[in-house]
Short mmCIF file of C-alpha atoms in Angstrom, two decimals:
data_model
loop_
_atom_site.label_atom_id
_atom_site.label_comp_id
_atom_site.label_asym_id
_atom_site.label_seq_id
_atom_site.Cartn_x
_atom_site.Cartn_y
_atom_site.Cartn_z
CA MET A 1 76.83 82.69 86.19
CA ARG A 2 76.39 84.73 89.37
CA PHE A 3 76.67 83.61 92.96
CA MET A 4 75.18 86.04 95.49
CA SER A 5 76.48 86.07 99.06
CA LEU A 6 74.38 83.65 101.13
CA LEU A 7 75.21 82.22 104.55
CA LEU A 8 75.53 78.44 104.39
CA ALA A 9 73.07 76.50 106.50
CA GLY A 10 74.48 75.59 109.93
CA VAL A 11 75.66 72.04 110.42
CA ALA A 12 76.71 70.49 113.70
CA ALA A 13 80.47 70.84 114.02
CA CYS A 14 81.29 67.20 114.62
CA ALA A 15 84.43 67.12 112.45
CA PRO A 16 87.01 69.62 111.18
CA ALA A 17 85.53 69.54 107.68
CA ALA A 18 82.05 70.21 109.03
CA ALA A 19 83.37 73.03 111.20
CA LEU A 20 84.98 74.63 108.17
CA ALA A 21 81.79 74.28 106.16
CA ASP A 22 79.97 76.24 108.88
CA THR A 23 82.21 79.23 108.29
CA LEU A 24 82.20 79.32 104.48
CA VAL A 25 80.07 81.89 102.67
CA ASP A 26 79.38 82.14 98.93
CA VAL A 27 80.75 85.17 97.12
CA GLU A 28 79.38 87.10 94.20
CA SER A 29 81.08 86.11 90.96
CA GLU A 30 80.65 85.94 87.21
CA HIS A 31 81.95 83.36 84.74
CA ILE A 32 82.53 85.34 81.53
CA ALA A 33 84.48 82.96 79.27
CA SER A 34 82.12 79.97 79.47
CA ASP A 35 84.41 77.81 77.32
CA VAL A 36 87.18 78.02 79.97
CA PRO A 37 86.79 76.43 83.44
CA MET A 38 86.87 79.01 86.24
CA PRO A 39 88.01 78.51 89.86
CA GLN A 40 85.20 78.83 92.41
CA PHE A 41 85.69 80.19 95.93
CA ARG A 42 83.91 80.65 99.23
CA VAL A 43 85.15 83.05 101.87
CA ASP A 44 86.11 81.68 105.29
CA THR A 45 84.46 83.96 107.84
CA SER A 46 86.50 82.46 110.72
CA TRP A 47 89.88 83.49 109.26
CA PRO A 48 92.17 84.68 110.79
CA LYS A 49 91.99 83.85 114.50
CA LEU A 50 93.19 87.07 116.12
CA PRO A 51 94.07 87.43 119.81
CA ASP A 52 91.01 88.54 121.78
CA ASP A 53 92.46 92.02 122.42
CA MET A 54 93.71 92.76 118.88
CA ILE A 55 92.10 94.81 116.11
CA LEU A 56 93.53 95.23 112.60
CA GLY A 57 94.08 98.55 110.88
CA GLN A 58 94.88 99.09 107.23
CA ILE A 59 96.74 96.16 105.65
CA PRO A 60 98.96 97.36 102.77
CA GLY A 61 101.04 94.20 102.42
CA LEU A 62 100.43 90.48 101.95
CA ALA A 63 102.67 87.51 101.15
CA VAL A 64 102.19 83.75 101.15
CA ALA A 65 105.59 82.23 101.91
CA GLN A 66 106.90 78.99 100.41
CA ASP A 67 105.96 77.17 103.62
CA ASP A 68 102.34 78.32 103.12
CA THR A 69 102.39 80.69 106.08
CA ILE A 70 100.58 83.95 105.44
CA TRP A 71 102.25 87.25 106.27
CA ILE A 72 100.52 90.62 106.45
CA LEU A 73 101.82 94.16 106.90
CA THR A 74 99.59 96.41 109.01
CA ARG A 75 99.42 100.11 109.82
CA PRO A 76 98.88 100.50 113.58
CA ASN A 77 98.94 104.26 113.00
CA SER A 78 95.69 103.97 110.98
CA LEU A 79 93.77 103.16 114.19
CA ASP A 80 92.50 105.90 116.52
CA ALA A 81 92.08 106.03 120.29
CA THR A 82 88.46 104.83 120.20
CA GLU A 83 89.60 101.65 118.47
CA THR A 84 92.68 101.02 120.63
CA GLY A 85 91.48 102.05 124.06
CA LEU A 86 93.56 99.39 125.81
CA ASP A 87 96.72 101.08 124.52
CA ARG A 88 95.93 104.33 126.35
CA ASP A 89 97.54 105.17 129.70
CA PRO A 90 95.34 104.63 131.58
CA PRO A 91 93.11 102.46 129.35
CA ILE A 92 89.88 104.11 128.23
CA THR A 93 87.98 100.85 127.68
CA VAL A 94 87.25 97.80 129.78
CA ALA A 95 86.90 95.71 126.62
CA CYS A 96 88.88 95.48 123.35
CA CYS A 97 91.31 96.57 121.77
CA LYS A 98 95.05 97.03 121.21
CA ALA A 99 96.79 97.93 117.96
CA PRO A 100 98.70 95.10 116.25
CA PRO A 101 102.42 95.10 115.50
CA HIS A 102 103.31 95.96 111.89
CA VAL A 103 104.18 92.43 110.74
CA LEU A 104 102.02 89.37 111.48
CA GLN A 105 102.55 85.74 110.41
CA PHE A 106 99.69 83.21 110.38
CA ASP A 107 99.53 79.52 109.55
CA ARG A 108 97.01 78.42 106.92
CA GLU A 109 94.40 77.76 109.61
CA GLY A 110 94.67 81.40 110.69
CA ASN A 111 96.60 80.95 113.95
CA LEU A 112 98.98 83.79 114.77
CA LEU A 113 102.57 82.49 114.80
CA ARG A 114 104.68 85.61 115.34
CA SER A 115 104.48 89.39 115.20
CA TRP A 116 106.91 92.27 115.30
CA GLY A 117 107.70 95.69 113.86
CA GLY A 118 108.42 99.32 114.63
CA PRO A 119 111.25 101.85 114.67
CA ALA A 120 113.24 100.02 117.34
CA LEU A 121 114.04 97.27 114.80
CA ALA A 122 115.53 99.55 112.12
CA PRO A 123 118.66 101.70 112.14
CA GLY A 124 118.58 105.32 113.29
CA GLU A 125 116.18 107.36 115.37
CA SER A 126 114.12 110.50 114.89
CA THR A 127 111.77 112.87 116.64
CA VAL A 128 108.59 114.09 114.98
CA THR A 129 106.65 117.25 115.76
CA GLY A 130 103.26 117.97 114.30
CA SER A 131 101.11 115.44 112.46
CA GLY A 132 99.93 114.49 108.99
CA ARG A 133 101.27 116.56 106.10
CA ASN A 134 102.50 119.17 108.60
CA ALA A 135 104.71 116.73 110.51
CA VAL A 136 108.38 117.69 110.81
CA GLU A 137 110.91 114.90 111.36
CA GLU A 138 114.43 115.38 112.66
CA GLY A 139 116.88 112.48 112.71
CA ASP A 140 117.78 109.43 110.64
CA GLU A 141 115.13 106.83 111.55
CA GLN A 142 114.86 104.21 108.77
CA TRP A 143 111.57 102.53 109.74
CA PRO A 144 108.88 103.90 107.36
CA ALA A 145 106.43 106.47 108.63
CA ASN A 146 103.72 104.66 106.60
CA VAL A 147 104.53 101.08 105.63
CA HIS A 148 103.55 99.81 102.16
CA GLY A 149 104.34 96.53 100.42
CA LEU A 150 105.53 93.20 101.82
CA TYR A 151 107.48 90.31 100.32
CA VAL A 152 108.78 87.08 101.91
CA ASP A 153 111.58 85.41 99.95
CA ALA A 154 112.71 81.78 99.68
CA ASP A 155 114.98 82.21 102.71
CA ASN A 156 111.96 83.35 104.75
CA THR A 157 113.31 86.87 105.12
CA VAL A 158 110.86 89.75 105.05
CA TRP A 159 111.02 92.86 102.86
CA ILE A 160 108.96 96.01 103.46
CA GLY A 161 108.67 99.44 101.84
CA GLY A 162 106.84 102.66 102.64
CA ASN A 163 104.94 105.52 101.03
CA GLY A 164 104.84 108.02 103.88
CA ASN A 165 106.64 111.35 104.08
CA GLY A 166 110.31 110.65 103.33
CA ASP A 167 109.86 106.87 103.10
CA HIS A 168 112.39 106.23 100.34
CA VAL A 169 113.70 102.93 101.68
CA VAL A 170 113.22 99.17 101.46
CA LEU A 171 114.14 97.20 104.58
CA ASN A 172 114.98 93.49 104.91
CA PHE A 173 114.54 91.51 108.16
CA THR A 174 114.79 87.92 109.36
CA ALA A 175 111.53 86.10 110.06
CA ASP A 176 111.94 87.13 113.71
CA GLY A 177 112.38 90.81 112.89
CA GLU A 178 116.16 91.19 113.06
CA PHE A 179 117.45 93.85 110.67
CA ILE A 180 119.55 92.52 107.76
CA ARG A 181 119.99 95.36 105.25
CA GLN A 182 118.34 98.21 103.43
CA ILE A 183 118.14 99.65 99.93
CA GLY A 184 117.80 103.41 99.63
CA ARG A 185 117.56 105.82 102.53
CA ARG A 186 114.71 107.62 104.20
CA GLN A 187 114.49 111.37 103.55
CA THR A 188 116.71 111.05 100.44
CA THR A 189 115.37 110.78 96.88
CA ASP A 190 116.82 111.76 93.53
CA GLY A 191 114.37 111.07 90.74
CA ASN A 192 113.73 108.31 88.20
CA SER A 193 117.32 108.13 86.95
CA SER A 194 118.91 107.54 90.34
CA GLU A 195 120.83 104.27 90.65
CA GLN A 196 121.08 104.59 94.43
CA TYR A 197 118.03 106.27 95.92
CA LEU A 198 114.33 105.42 95.83
CA GLY A 199 111.09 107.42 95.78
CA ASN A 200 108.38 105.91 98.02
CA PRO A 201 108.74 102.22 97.02
CA ALA A 202 105.42 100.38 96.81
CA ASP A 203 106.35 96.71 96.36
CA ILE A 204 109.26 94.26 96.29
CA ALA A 205 110.03 90.95 94.55
CA ALA A 206 113.29 89.29 95.64
CA ASN A 207 114.89 86.04 94.55
CA GLY A 208 118.40 84.67 94.95
CA ASP A 209 119.71 86.80 92.09
CA SER A 210 118.12 90.22 92.39
CA VAL A 211 115.64 92.49 94.14
CA LEU A 212 112.97 94.18 92.01
CA ILE A 213 111.30 97.28 93.47
CA ALA A 214 108.16 99.04 92.24
CA ASP A 215 109.36 102.56 92.92
CA GLY A 216 106.24 103.63 92.94
CA TYR A 217 104.60 106.68 94.69
CA ILE A 218 107.10 109.49 94.12
CA ASN A 219 109.12 107.91 91.30
CA LYS A 220 107.48 106.02 88.40
CA ARG A 221 109.68 103.07 87.56
CA ILE A 222 110.93 99.57 88.32
CA ILE A 223 114.49 99.34 89.61
CA GLU A 224 116.60 96.21 90.14
CA PHE A 225 119.49 95.58 92.55
CA SER A 226 121.82 92.63 93.07
CA SER A 227 120.82 90.27 95.89
CA GLU A 228 124.49 89.73 96.70
CA ASP A 229 125.63 93.28 97.44
CA GLU A 230 122.64 95.57 96.65
CA SER A 231 124.51 97.05 93.67
CA PHE A 232 122.43 98.63 90.89
CA LEU A 233 121.56 96.39 87.94
CA GLN A 234 118.94 98.17 85.80
CA LEU A 235 115.83 100.33 85.80
CA TRP A 236 112.94 100.82 83.41
CA GLY A 237 109.64 102.55 82.84
CA ALA A 238 106.57 101.67 80.78
CA TYR A 239 107.24 99.35 77.82
CA GLY A 240 110.78 98.77 79.13
CA GLU A 241 111.83 102.27 78.10
CA ASP A 242 113.53 104.99 80.13
CA PRO A 243 111.19 106.19 82.91
CA ASP A 244 110.17 109.61 81.61
CA GLY A 245 106.91 110.21 83.47
CA GLY A 246 108.38 112.67 85.95
CA THR A 247 108.05 112.43 89.72
CA ARG A 248 105.36 113.34 92.20
CA ASP A 249 105.88 116.24 94.58
CA GLU A 250 106.39 115.13 98.16
CA PRO A 251 104.76 114.17 100.38
CA PHE A 252 102.25 111.72 98.92
CA ASP A 253 98.82 112.13 100.49
CA GLN A 254 96.15 109.42 100.32
CA SER A 255 93.69 111.91 98.83
CA GLN A 256 95.90 111.94 95.73
CA ALA A 257 95.01 108.27 95.15
CA THR A 258 91.48 109.28 94.16
CA SER A 259 92.21 112.55 92.37
CA THR A 260 91.71 113.27 88.66
CA GLY A 261 94.65 115.65 88.55
CA ASP A 262 96.41 113.26 86.18
CA GLY A 263 93.59 113.58 83.63
CA GLY A 264 92.25 110.08 84.27
CA ALA A 265 93.46 106.62 83.31
CA ASN A 266 95.27 106.24 80.00
CA PRO A 267 95.91 102.54 79.27
CA GLU A 268 97.90 103.55 76.17
CA SER A 269 100.26 105.93 77.96
CA ARG A 270 103.94 105.58 77.07
CA SER A 271 104.75 106.36 80.72
CA PHE A 272 103.71 104.75 83.97
CA GLY A 273 101.03 106.60 85.88
CA ASP A 274 101.67 108.20 89.25
CA ILE A 275 101.30 105.00 91.28
CA VAL A 276 103.44 102.04 90.15
CA HIS A 277 101.79 99.75 92.67
CA CYS A 278 103.15 96.20 92.30
CA VAL A 279 105.98 94.16 90.87
CA VAL A 280 105.48 90.38 90.81
CA ARG A 281 107.63 87.67 89.28
CA GLY A 282 105.54 85.11 87.40
CA PRO A 283 106.13 81.83 85.56
CA ASP A 284 108.52 81.61 82.59
CA ASN A 285 110.74 84.50 83.73
CA THR A 286 107.89 87.01 83.51
CA VAL A 287 107.50 90.16 85.57
CA TYR A 288 104.06 91.72 86.12
CA VAL A 289 103.89 95.44 86.95
CA CYS A 290 100.74 97.16 88.24
CA ASP A 291 100.34 100.57 86.57
CA ARG A 292 97.34 101.18 88.79
CA ARG A 293 96.41 104.72 87.77
CA ASN A 294 96.40 103.70 84.11
CA ASN A 295 94.14 100.68 84.78
CA ARG A 296 96.62 98.19 83.40
CA VAL A 297 99.23 95.57 84.16
CA GLN A 298 102.34 95.52 82.00
CA VAL A 299 104.01 92.14 81.47
CA PHE A 300 107.76 91.89 80.92
CA ARG A 301 110.21 89.03 80.55
CA GLU A 302 113.65 88.81 82.13
CA THR A 303 116.27 87.78 79.55
CA ASP A 304 120.05 87.54 79.44
CA ASP A 305 120.02 90.82 77.53
CA GLY A 306 117.82 92.67 80.01
CA ILE A 307 114.11 93.30 80.35
CA GLU A 308 111.74 92.73 77.42
CA PHE A 309 108.18 94.09 77.15
CA VAL A 310 105.58 91.39 76.44
CA GLN A 311 102.02 92.69 76.75
CA ASP A 312 99.55 95.20 78.20
CA ILE A 313 96.66 93.81 80.24
CA VAL A 314 93.93 96.44 80.53
CA ILE A 315 91.59 96.06 83.51
CA ALA A 316 88.22 97.89 83.35
CA ALA A 317 89.65 100.78 81.32
CA GLU A 318 86.85 103.25 82.00
CA THR A 319 87.20 103.07 85.81
CA GLY A 320 87.99 106.26 87.76
CA GLY A 321 88.54 106.91 91.46
CA THR A 322 91.29 104.75 92.93
CA ARG A 323 91.50 102.93 89.54
CA THR A 324 91.98 99.21 89.11
CA ALA A 325 95.13 97.03 88.95
CA SER A 326 96.61 96.96 92.45
CA ASP A 327 98.21 93.50 92.74
CA VAL A 328 98.82 90.22 90.87
CA ALA A 329 99.04 86.55 91.91
CA PHE A 330 99.01 83.14 90.20
CA SER A 331 97.32 79.80 90.70
CA PRO A 332 99.74 77.08 91.90
CA ASP A 333 99.86 75.46 88.45
CA GLY A 334 100.42 78.82 86.73
CA LYS A 335 97.27 78.46 84.65
CA TYR A 336 95.40 81.45 86.07
CA VAL A 337 96.33 85.04 86.89
CA TYR A 338 94.49 86.86 89.69
CA ILE A 339 94.42 90.66 89.48
CA ALA A 340 93.12 92.74 92.39
CA ASP A 341 90.92 95.65 91.26
CA MET A 342 90.82 98.33 93.95
CA MET A 343 88.02 100.59 92.70
CA ASN A 344 85.61 97.91 91.51
CA GLY A 345 86.18 95.62 94.47
CA ARG A 346 86.86 92.55 92.35
CA VAL A 347 89.49 89.90 91.85
CA TRP A 348 89.71 89.30 88.11
CA ILE A 349 90.60 85.79 86.95
CA LEU A 350 92.58 85.55 83.70
CA LEU A 351 93.89 82.61 81.70
CA ARG A 352 97.65 83.15 81.81
CA GLU A 353 98.27 81.63 78.38
CA THR A 354 96.28 84.40 76.66
CA HIS A 355 95.61 86.87 79.51
CA GLY A 356 91.97 86.75 78.49
CA VAL A 357 89.45 87.39 81.27
CA VAL A 358 87.74 84.19 82.48
CA GLY A 359 85.64 85.86 85.15
CA TRP A 360 85.78 87.58 88.54
CA PHE A 361 84.68 87.35 92.17
CA GLY A 362 83.92 89.92 94.87
CA ARG A 363 82.20 93.30 94.98
CA ASN A 364 82.44 96.53 96.93
CA GLY A 365 81.04 96.21 100.42
CA ARG A 366 81.84 95.47 104.03
CA TYR A 367 80.51 91.94 104.42
CA PRO A 368 82.53 88.72 104.02
CA GLY A 369 83.63 88.23 100.42
CA GLN A 370 83.33 91.95 99.67
CA PHE A 371 86.02 94.63 99.51
CA ILE A 372 86.74 98.26 100.35
CA TRP A 373 89.99 99.53 98.82
CA LEU A 374 91.11 96.04 97.79
CA HIS A 375 94.89 96.26 97.97
CA SER A 376 96.74 92.93 97.80
CA VAL A 377 96.19 89.36 96.60
CA ASP A 378 98.19 86.14 96.93
CA VAL A 379 97.64 82.37 96.65
CA ASP A 380 98.77 79.36 98.69
CA SER A 381 99.91 75.97 97.38
CA GLU A 382 96.35 74.56 97.49
CA GLY A 383 94.94 77.38 95.39
CA ASN A 384 93.26 79.31 98.20
CA VAL A 385 93.27 83.08 97.62
CA TYR A 386 94.08 85.73 100.24
CA THR A 387 93.31 89.45 100.03
CA THR A 388 93.90 92.59 102.10
CA GLU A 389 92.28 96.02 102.22
CA VAL A 390 93.36 99.53 103.19
CA ASN A 391 91.58 102.83 103.91
CA THR A 392 88.38 101.83 105.77
CA GLY A 393 88.50 98.19 104.58
CA ARG A 394 91.11 97.02 107.10
CA ARG A 395 90.76 93.28 106.56
CA VAL A 396 92.59 90.17 105.48
CA GLN A 397 90.32 87.53 103.94
CA ARG A 398 90.79 83.90 102.91
CA PHE A 399 88.90 82.49 99.91
CA VAL A 400 88.83 78.69 99.91
CA LEU A 401 89.01 76.99 96.53
CA GLN A 402 85.89 74.87 95.91
CA GLY A 403 86.67 73.45 92.50
CA MET A 404 86.02 74.59 88.95
CA THR A 405 82.95 75.92 87.16
CA GLN A 406 82.63 74.26 83.77
#
């Protein structure tokens, strides 16, 4: 059953519900497992409500907090002078725009609540000469050169990582951007066996007991630290085994995300591919890991005896380019798993009990309900789905749950 993107007929906005209906657009989708009900969504074209002078760049991080506020992590450095003319001195535009701060928090209606970010909030300081892969940094600045990955824990503290040159650190801040602590250290990495240092961490999942890190762009592993004192607890690679897939040469360059230098996706590989992109805690003590370059999610379970491998979930195995599995989220009742597929521009919907595919929504494109470099996915307590995009996508979108297709 397919639903092509069509603009809903305009209705006079005489009530909040009617106003919302005016902004909802159907999205392309397919119901594959017809014997299983599938969630239906429309995309809200009015979300979020940005300040008049703000434009978003790449958005490599997304988190729905327990209070149903929506947090995104942006890359102001992905915007050029023609997009941020108001930031020039003197301004080079009489109209929009300015670059956003790195971290933005919205309420569910899309109103901006707070924003912050940048090197002044983290320990250390550095000077950089040159640009891109030829940049040379001197100093001990701990704010990432290229932010990647965002998590908001039960205490409403914010965790971020980075995959830029030397970004081997995870930072933790209060909701207002005050520095709390860090794991790892920028400019210092020591391979997959290190119990202290990281290698371009991609994602974080923290609870009251421990911090899981998808370590991620240089290394190829999951590593776990104590929430109490950041001491090392354990690390693992594919199938819960020792991470033996080697490391990537620094620095990571975005062109490597589309290369075939790794020989292509191998969903049966005994090692993680060269981008371990997400780590997400799920229901029943499960941990979902995005092995993006191998087009799969690996499911583990946390036990008293350590980590236990449960299952491979292969997503569009034949896909090349940026590959598929980039992030994972769950419906509020835990019945469905949502998997973001970067290359195909889809959100796959799976039945969590079996991990069988129920269907999907979205497609590649630049209009509402479509995706370019689909990066992150999360869900609020009402079942609405949020997504973000990087590269030239540069959007956060809200998909409003409409009910179930029978």
